[in-house]
Amino acid sequence: MTQVRYETWTGGEGIPSERFCRDVLAVAKRTGAKRLCDIGAGANPLLDREEARAAGIEDYVLTDISAAELEKAPAGFEKVVADVTAGPRLDLGPFDLIVSHTVAEHVKDAERLHRSCQAMLAPGGSAMHFFPTFYEPVFLANRVIPEGLGESILGRLQDQREKEGDHGKFPALYRWCRGPTPKQLRRLEACGYEVESYVGVFGHGYFDKFKALARLEWHLADTLQRHPIPALTSYAWVQLRRPA
């Protein structure tokens, strides 16, 4: 039985990606994960190497399709240039835990991504993915308007700390990037997973600079948390398990 919960975020503290990191560390400790693969990590591993060790993770492998992005990553990680959507025969693993952070929205073939990750897991292992979800109006606009214009608009709305750092810009497709809808759960189960938990987040914080819009967003996010509509989440993260 999938555990579904809903949260809100409208800017400020408690960034959803930080909550996701806490959940990843909690799952690593609870399951005794020793070998972790960070999919599409590029220059920015999800976890600090020391906090990963403190959670019991001994081997931390970064993968990315871009060797140039991987070269920017800190020392202390194993780095593998690989396209994880190449199919379930990819010679990586087995891993106890696979994670991805804002990667799934850039993948052309979401089913192949999830099937490949499932094949890379040891029996009983977990995969955890964090992504923005498609029907949030800001991300919907980012998908349908021209790439250059979308980047410019999001850049004006983004907090400066998000724009800084070694973050490459890649087209967002949002395939299978949805909240915990029944259709989404069925898709993931069809890839051979047990869907253990699914967190949907309402609100996005992009309107912090515009007080009237920010208040409206807060009110909408609060209403949706009390009366959830899974298709209207802004972000989500999911924990999947390969059956033992």
mmCIF file of N, CA, C and O in Angstrom, residues 82-147:
data_model
loop_
_atom_site.group_PDB
_atom_site.id
_atom_site.type_symbol
_atom_site.label_atom_id
_atom_site.label_comp_id
_atom_site.label_asym_id
_atom_site.label_seq_id
_atom_site.Cartn_x
_atom_site.Cartn_y
_atom_site.Cartn_z
ATOM 1 N N ALA A 82 27.579 7.588 -18.375
ATOM 2 C CA ALA A 82 26.623 6.572 -18.825
ATOM 3 C C ALA A 82 25.279 7.214 -19.077
ATOM 4 O O ALA A 82 24.880 8.166 -18.396
ATOM 5 N N ASP A 83 24.562 6.676 -20.054
ATOM 6 C CA ASP A 83 23.181 7.053 -20.330
ATOM 7 C C ASP A 83 22.291 5.974 -19.716
ATOM 8 O O ASP A 83 22.180 4.869 -20.241
ATOM 9 N N VAL A 84 21.683 6.309 -18.601
ATOM 10 C CA VAL A 84 20.909 5.308 -17.868
ATOM 11 C C VAL A 84 19.642 4.918 -18.620
ATOM 12 O O VAL A 84 19.034 3.890 -18.329
ATOM 13 N N THR A 85 19.251 5.712 -19.612
ATOM 14 C CA THR A 85 18.085 5.328 -20.410
ATOM 15 C C THR A 85 18.463 4.391 -21.547
ATOM 16 O O THR A 85 17.637 4.080 -22.398
ATOM 17 N N ALA A 86 19.717 3.907 -21.545
ATOM 18 C CA ALA A 86 20.162 3.016 -22.620
ATOM 19 C C ALA A 86 19.488 1.659 -22.567
ATOM 20 O O ALA A 86 19.522 0.910 -23.528
ATOM 21 N N GLY A 87 18.866 1.347 -21.437
ATOM 22 C CA GLY A 87 18.149 0.081 -21.350
ATOM 23 C C GLY A 87 18.580 -0.746 -20.158
ATOM 24 O O GLY A 87 19.612 -0.484 -19.543
ATOM 25 N N PRO A 88 17.783 -1.747 -19.794
ATOM 26 C CA PRO A 88 18.041 -2.537 -18.590
ATOM 27 C C PRO A 88 19.305 -3.383 -18.659
ATOM 28 O O PRO A 88 19.711 -3.944 -17.657
ATOM 29 N N ARG A 89 19.954 -3.480 -19.822
ATOM 30 C CA ARG A 89 21.185 -4.264 -19.923
ATOM 31 C C ARG A 89 22.428 -3.433 -19.595
ATOM 32 O O ARG A 89 23.549 -3.918 -19.702
ATOM 33 N N LEU A 90 22.244 -2.172 -19.216
ATOM 34 C CA LEU A 90 23.366 -1.327 -18.840
ATOM 35 C C LEU A 90 24.140 -1.993 -17.707
ATOM 36 O O LEU A 90 23.576 -2.418 -16.708
ATOM 37 N N ASP A 91 25.466 -2.089 -17.869
ATOM 38 C CA ASP A 91 26.297 -2.836 -16.928
ATOM 39 C C ASP A 91 26.696 -1.946 -15.749
ATOM 40 O O ASP A 91 27.841 -1.526 -15.616
ATOM 41 N N LEU A 92 25.724 -1.654 -14.887
ATOM 42 C CA LEU A 92 25.955 -0.886 -13.664
ATOM 43 C C LEU A 92 25.190 -1.537 -12.527
ATOM 44 O O LEU A 92 24.067 -1.992 -12.715
ATOM 45 N N GLY A 93 25.799 -1.546 -11.351
ATOM 46 C CA GLY A 93 25.114 -2.110 -10.198
ATOM 47 C C GLY A 93 25.663 -3.469 -9.822
ATOM 48 O O GLY A 93 26.673 -3.910 -10.361
ATOM 49 N N PRO A 94 24.999 -4.172 -8.911
ATOM 50 C CA PRO A 94 23.739 -3.757 -8.287
ATOM 51 C C PRO A 94 23.957 -2.717 -7.186
ATOM 52 O O PRO A 94 24.995 -2.695 -6.537
ATOM 53 N N PHE A 95 22.941 -1.876 -7.012
ATOM 54 C CA PHE A 95 22.956 -0.844 -5.990
ATOM 55 C C PHE A 95 21.852 -1.101 -4.972
ATOM 56 O O PHE A 95 20.803 -1.636 -5.306
ATOM 57 N N ASP A 96 22.114 -0.667 -3.743
ATOM 58 C CA ASP A 96 21.089 -0.745 -2.702
ATOM 59 C C ASP A 96 20.123 0.434 -2.790
ATOM 60 O O ASP A 96 18.966 0.322 -2.382
ATOM 61 N N LEU A 97 20.626 1.551 -3.317
ATOM 62 C CA LEU A 97 19.814 2.772 -3.390
ATOM 63 C C LEU A 97 20.215 3.551 -4.636
ATOM 64 O O LEU A 97 21.405 3.781 -4.883
ATOM 65 N N ILE A 98 19.226 3.953 -5.419
ATOM 66 C CA ILE A 98 19.432 4.816 -6.586
ATOM 67 C C ILE A 98 18.622 6.086 -6.355
ATOM 68 O O ILE A 98 17.467 6.025 -5.935
ATOM 69 N N VAL A 99 19.241 7.242 -6.622
ATOM 70 C CA VAL A 99 18.548 8.510 -6.435
ATOM 71 C C VAL A 99 18.713 9.377 -7.685
ATOM 72 O O VAL A 99 19.688 9.246 -8.424
ATOM 73 N N SER A 100 17.755 10.250 -7.903
ATOM 74 C CA SER A 100 17.910 11.300 -8.910
ATOM 75 C C SER A 100 17.209 12.547 -8.401
ATOM 76 O O SER A 100 16.183 12.461 -7.709
ATOM 77 N N HIS A 101 17.765 13.694 -8.751
ATOM 78 C CA HIS A 101 17.232 14.978 -8.301
ATOM 79 C C HIS A 101 17.125 15.910 -9.498
ATOM 80 O O HIS A 101 18.126 16.245 -10.120
ATOM 81 N N THR A 102 15.916 16.314 -9.839
ATOM 82 C CA THR A 102 15.608 17.165 -11.000
ATOM 83 C C THR A 102 16.302 16.645 -12.262
ATOM 84 O O THR A 102 16.918 17.399 -13.013
ATOM 85 N N VAL A 103 16.163 15.357 -12.470
ATOM 86 C CA VAL A 103 16.691 14.696 -13.661
ATOM 87 C C VAL A 103 15.553 14.149 -14.518
ATOM 88 O O VAL A 103 15.555 14.280 -15.746
ATOM 89 N N ALA A 104 14.544 13.559 -13.877
ATOM 90 C CA ALA A 104 13.483 12.862 -14.602
ATOM 91 C C ALA A 104 12.766 13.763 -15.603
ATOM 92 O O ALA A 104 12.334 13.297 -16.664
ATOM 93 N N GLU A 105 12.663 15.059 -15.311
ATOM 94 C CA GLU A 105 11.932 15.956 -16.219
ATOM 95 C C GLU A 105 12.678 16.187 -17.537
ATOM 96 O O GLU A 105 12.098 16.676 -18.507
ATOM 97 N N HIS A 106 13.957 15.829 -17.603
ATOM 98 C CA HIS A 106 14.744 16.021 -18.820
ATOM 99 C C HIS A 106 14.841 14.768 -19.689
ATOM 100 O O HIS A 106 15.416 14.820 -20.776
ATOM 101 N N VAL A 107 14.284 13.654 -19.210
ATOM 102 C CA VAL A 107 14.464 12.362 -19.876
ATOM 103 C C VAL A 107 13.420 12.185 -20.973
ATOM 104 O O VAL A 107 12.223 12.412 -20.753
ATOM 105 N N LYS A 108 13.856 11.749 -22.156
ATOM 106 C CA LYS A 108 12.940 11.561 -23.280
ATOM 107 C C LYS A 108 12.080 10.311 -23.114
ATOM 108 O O LYS A 108 10.910 10.298 -23.508
ATOM 109 N N ASP A 109 12.646 9.241 -22.565
ATOM 110 C CA ASP A 109 11.924 7.976 -22.420
ATOM 111 C C ASP A 109 11.872 7.608 -20.945
ATOM 112 O O ASP A 109 12.772 6.953 -20.406
ATOM 113 N N ALA A 110 10.814 8.049 -20.267
ATOM 114 C CA ALA A 110 10.699 7.844 -18.826
ATOM 115 C C ALA A 110 10.585 6.364 -18.458
ATOM 116 O O ALA A 110 11.133 5.926 -17.449
ATOM 117 N N GLU A 111 9.877 5.602 -19.278
ATOM 118 C CA GLU A 111 9.732 4.184 -18.967
ATOM 119 C C GLU A 111 11.094 3.489 -18.966
ATOM 120 O O GLU A 111 11.382 2.684 -18.079
ATOM 121 N N ARG A 112 11.936 3.791 -19.945
ATOM 122 C CA ARG A 112 13.261 3.170 -19.996
ATOM 123 C C ARG A 112 14.108 3.587 -18.801
ATOM 124 O O ARG A 112 14.891 2.795 -18.271
ATOM 125 N N LEU A 113 13.971 4.841 -18.371
ATOM 126 C CA LEU A 113 14.690 5.286 -17.177
ATOM 127 C C LEU A 113 14.331 4.409 -15.983
ATOM 128 O O LEU A 113 15.205 3.883 -15.283
ATOM 129 N N HIS A 114 13.025 4.244 -15.748
ATOM 130 C CA HIS A 114 12.600 3.507 -14.558
ATOM 131 C C HIS A 114 12.908 2.012 -14.673
ATOM 132 O O HIS A 114 13.280 1.371 -13.684
ATOM 133 N N ARG A 115 12.775 1.464 -15.854
ATOM 134 C CA ARG A 115 13.109 0.046 -16.020
ATOM 135 C C ARG A 115 14.613 -0.185 -15.867
ATOM 136 O O ARG A 115 15.045 -1.195 -15.305
ATOM 137 N N SER A 116 15.419 0.742 -16.358
ATOM 138 C CA SER A 116 16.868 0.626 -16.205
ATOM 139 C C SER A 116 17.266 0.696 -14.738
ATOM 140 O O SER A 116 18.096 -0.089 -14.263
ATOM 141 N N CYS A 117 16.680 1.639 -14.018
ATOM 142 C CA CYS A 117 16.983 1.750 -12.588
ATOM 143 C C CYS A 117 16.566 0.483 -11.854
ATOM 144 O O CYS A 117 17.287 0.001 -10.967
ATOM 145 N N GLN A 118 15.414 -0.068 -12.209
ATOM 146 C CA GLN A 118 14.957 -1.285 -11.561
ATOM 147 C C GLN A 118 15.951 -2.416 -11.784
ATOM 148 O O GLN A 118 16.260 -3.202 -10.864
ATOM 149 N N ALA A 119 16.498 -2.518 -13.011
ATOM 150 C CA ALA A 119 17.462 -3.565 -13.328
ATOM 151 C C ALA A 119 18.783 -3.352 -12.597
ATOM 152 O O ALA A 119 19.511 -4.312 -12.331
ATOM 153 N N MET A 120 19.109 -2.109 -12.266
ATOM 154 C CA MET A 120 20.363 -1.795 -11.583
ATOM 155 C C MET A 120 20.292 -1.998 -10.080
ATOM 156 O O MET A 120 21.319 -1.976 -9.386
ATOM 157 N N LEU A 121 19.086 -2.183 -9.545
ATOM 158 C CA LEU A 121 18.909 -2.364 -8.100
ATOM 159 C C LEU A 121 19.142 -3.807 -7.687
ATOM 160 O O LEU A 121 18.775 -4.743 -8.393
ATOM 161 N N ALA A 122 19.714 -3.973 -6.507
ATOM 162 C CA ALA A 122 19.736 -5.288 -5.882
ATOM 163 C C ALA A 122 18.313 -5.626 -5.438
ATOM 164 O O ALA A 122 17.504 -4.723 -5.187
ATOM 165 N N PRO A 123 17.953 -6.913 -5.360
ATOM 166 C CA PRO A 123 16.628 -7.261 -4.837
ATOM 167 C C PRO A 123 16.401 -6.617 -3.467
ATOM 168 O O PRO A 123 17.267 -6.655 -2.597
ATOM 169 N N GLY A 124 15.253 -5.984 -3.320
ATOM 170 C CA GLY A 124 14.946 -5.274 -2.088
ATOM 171 C C GLY A 124 15.472 -3.857 -2.050
ATOM 172 O O GLY A 124 15.221 -3.119 -1.091
ATOM 173 N N GLY A 125 16.216 -3.438 -3.097
ATOM 174 C CA GLY A 125 16.767 -2.093 -3.139
ATOM 175 C C GLY A 125 15.718 -1.049 -3.475
ATOM 176 O O GLY A 125 14.613 -1.360 -3.947
ATOM 177 N N SER A 126 16.067 0.214 -3.247
ATOM 178 C CA SER A 126 15.121 1.321 -3.427
ATOM 179 C C SER A 126 15.639 2.330 -4.437
ATOM 180 O O SER A 126 16.841 2.568 -4.549
ATOM 181 N N ALA A 127 14.704 2.937 -5.182
ATOM 182 C CA ALA A 127 15.003 4.065 -6.072
ATOM 183 C C ALA A 127 14.155 5.245 -5.625
ATOM 184 O O ALA A 127 12.959 5.087 -5.353
ATOM 185 N N MET A 128 14.772 6.429 -5.527
ATOM 186 C CA MET A 128 14.069 7.620 -5.080
ATOM 187 C C MET A 128 14.334 8.747 -6.079
ATOM 188 O O MET A 128 15.490 9.036 -6.400
ATOM 189 N N HIS A 129 13.264 9.366 -6.561
ATOM 190 C CA HIS A 129 13.381 10.399 -7.593
ATOM 191 C C HIS A 129 12.616 11.652 -7.159
ATOM 192 O O HIS A 129 11.471 11.571 -6.700
ATOM 193 N N PHE A 130 13.255 12.811 -7.354
ATOM 194 C CA PHE A 130 12.638 14.106 -7.074
ATOM 195 C C PHE A 130 12.516 14.870 -8.385
ATOM 196 O O PHE A 130 13.469 14.928 -9.171
ATOM 197 N N PHE A 131 11.341 15.493 -8.630
ATOM 198 C CA PHE A 131 11.137 16.190 -9.904
ATOM 199 C C PHE A 131 10.014 17.223 -9.765
ATOM 200 O O PHE A 131 9.102 17.069 -8.946
ATOM 201 N N PRO A 132 10.073 18.304 -10.570
ATOM 202 C CA PRO A 132 8.913 19.193 -10.690
ATOM 203 C C PRO A 132 7.827 18.464 -11.474
ATOM 204 O O PRO A 132 8.128 17.596 -12.298
ATOM 205 N N THR A 133 6.581 18.818 -11.234
ATOM 206 C CA THR A 133 5.479 18.098 -11.888
ATOM 207 C C THR A 133 4.794 18.987 -12.929
ATOM 208 O O THR A 133 4.672 20.192 -12.768
ATOM 209 N N PHE A 134 4.316 18.337 -13.973
ATOM 210 C CA PHE A 134 4.003 19.019 -15.224
ATOM 211 C C PHE A 134 2.856 20.025 -15.154
ATOM 212 O O PHE A 134 2.928 21.077 -15.776
ATOM 213 N N TYR A 135 1.796 19.739 -14.426
ATOM 214 C CA TYR A 135 0.619 20.598 -14.555
ATOM 215 C C TYR A 135 0.656 21.845 -13.683
ATOM 216 O O TYR A 135 -0.286 22.647 -13.715
ATOM 217 N N GLU A 136 1.717 22.037 -12.909
ATOM 218 C CA GLU A 136 1.939 23.334 -12.280
ATOM 219 C C GLU A 136 2.098 24.368 -13.402
ATOM 220 O O GLU A 136 2.901 24.178 -14.319
ATOM 221 N N PRO A 137 1.310 25.479 -13.365
ATOM 222 C CA PRO A 137 1.332 26.421 -14.495
ATOM 223 C C PRO A 137 2.711 26.951 -14.862
ATOM 224 O O PRO A 137 3.004 27.142 -16.051
ATOM 225 N N VAL A 138 3.582 27.194 -13.873
ATOM 226 C CA VAL A 138 4.920 27.704 -14.181
ATOM 227 C C VAL A 138 5.698 26.696 -15.017
ATOM 228 O O VAL A 138 6.344 27.044 -16.014
ATOM 229 N N PHE A 139 5.628 25.407 -14.646
ATOM 230 C CA PHE A 139 6.379 24.384 -15.375
ATOM 231 C C PHE A 139 5.699 24.035 -16.699
ATOM 232 O O PHE A 139 6.370 23.691 -17.673
ATOM 233 N N LEU A 140 4.376 24.139 -16.728
ATOM 234 C CA LEU A 140 3.659 23.940 -17.987
ATOM 235 C C LEU A 140 4.091 24.993 -19.001
ATOM 236 O O LEU A 140 4.364 24.685 -20.165
ATOM 237 N N ALA A 141 4.212 26.253 -18.546
ATOM 238 C CA ALA A 141 4.669 27.320 -19.435
ATOM 239 C C ALA A 141 6.101 27.064 -19.893
ATOM 240 O O ALA A 141 6.450 27.299 -21.059
ATOM 241 N N ASN A 142 6.929 26.560 -18.981
ATOM 242 C CA ASN A 142 8.320 26.266 -19.326
ATOM 243 C C ASN A 142 8.413 25.198 -20.408
ATOM 244 O O ASN A 142 9.362 25.181 -21.191
ATOM 245 N N ARG A 143 7.413 24.322 -20.456
ATOM 246 C CA ARG A 143 7.423 23.248 -21.451
ATOM 247 C C ARG A 143 6.937 23.732 -22.818
ATOM 248 O O ARG A 143 7.487 23.331 -23.852
ATOM 249 N N VAL A 144 5.923 24.608 -22.836
ATOM 250 C CA VAL A 144 5.263 24.913 -24.111
ATOM 251 C C VAL A 144 5.814 26.141 -24.815
ATOM 252 O O VAL A 144 5.663 26.264 -26.029
ATOM 253 N N ILE A 145 6.452 27.073 -24.084
ATOM 254 C CA ILE A 145 6.996 28.251 -24.763
ATOM 255 C C ILE A 145 8.424 27.956 -25.207
ATOM 256 O O ILE A 145 9.058 27.024 -24.703
ATOM 257 N N PRO A 146 8.975 28.718 -26.159
ATOM 258 C CA PRO A 146 10.333 28.456 -26.662
ATOM 259 C C PRO A 146 11.362 28.406 -25.545
ATOM 260 O O PRO A 146 11.272 29.154 -24.558
ATOM 261 N N GLU A 147 12.360 27.523 -25.716
ATOM 262 C CA GLU A 147 13.338 27.257 -24.668
ATOM 263 C C GLU A 147 14.037 28.510 -24.175
ATOM 264 O O GLU A 147 14.165 28.749 -22.982
#
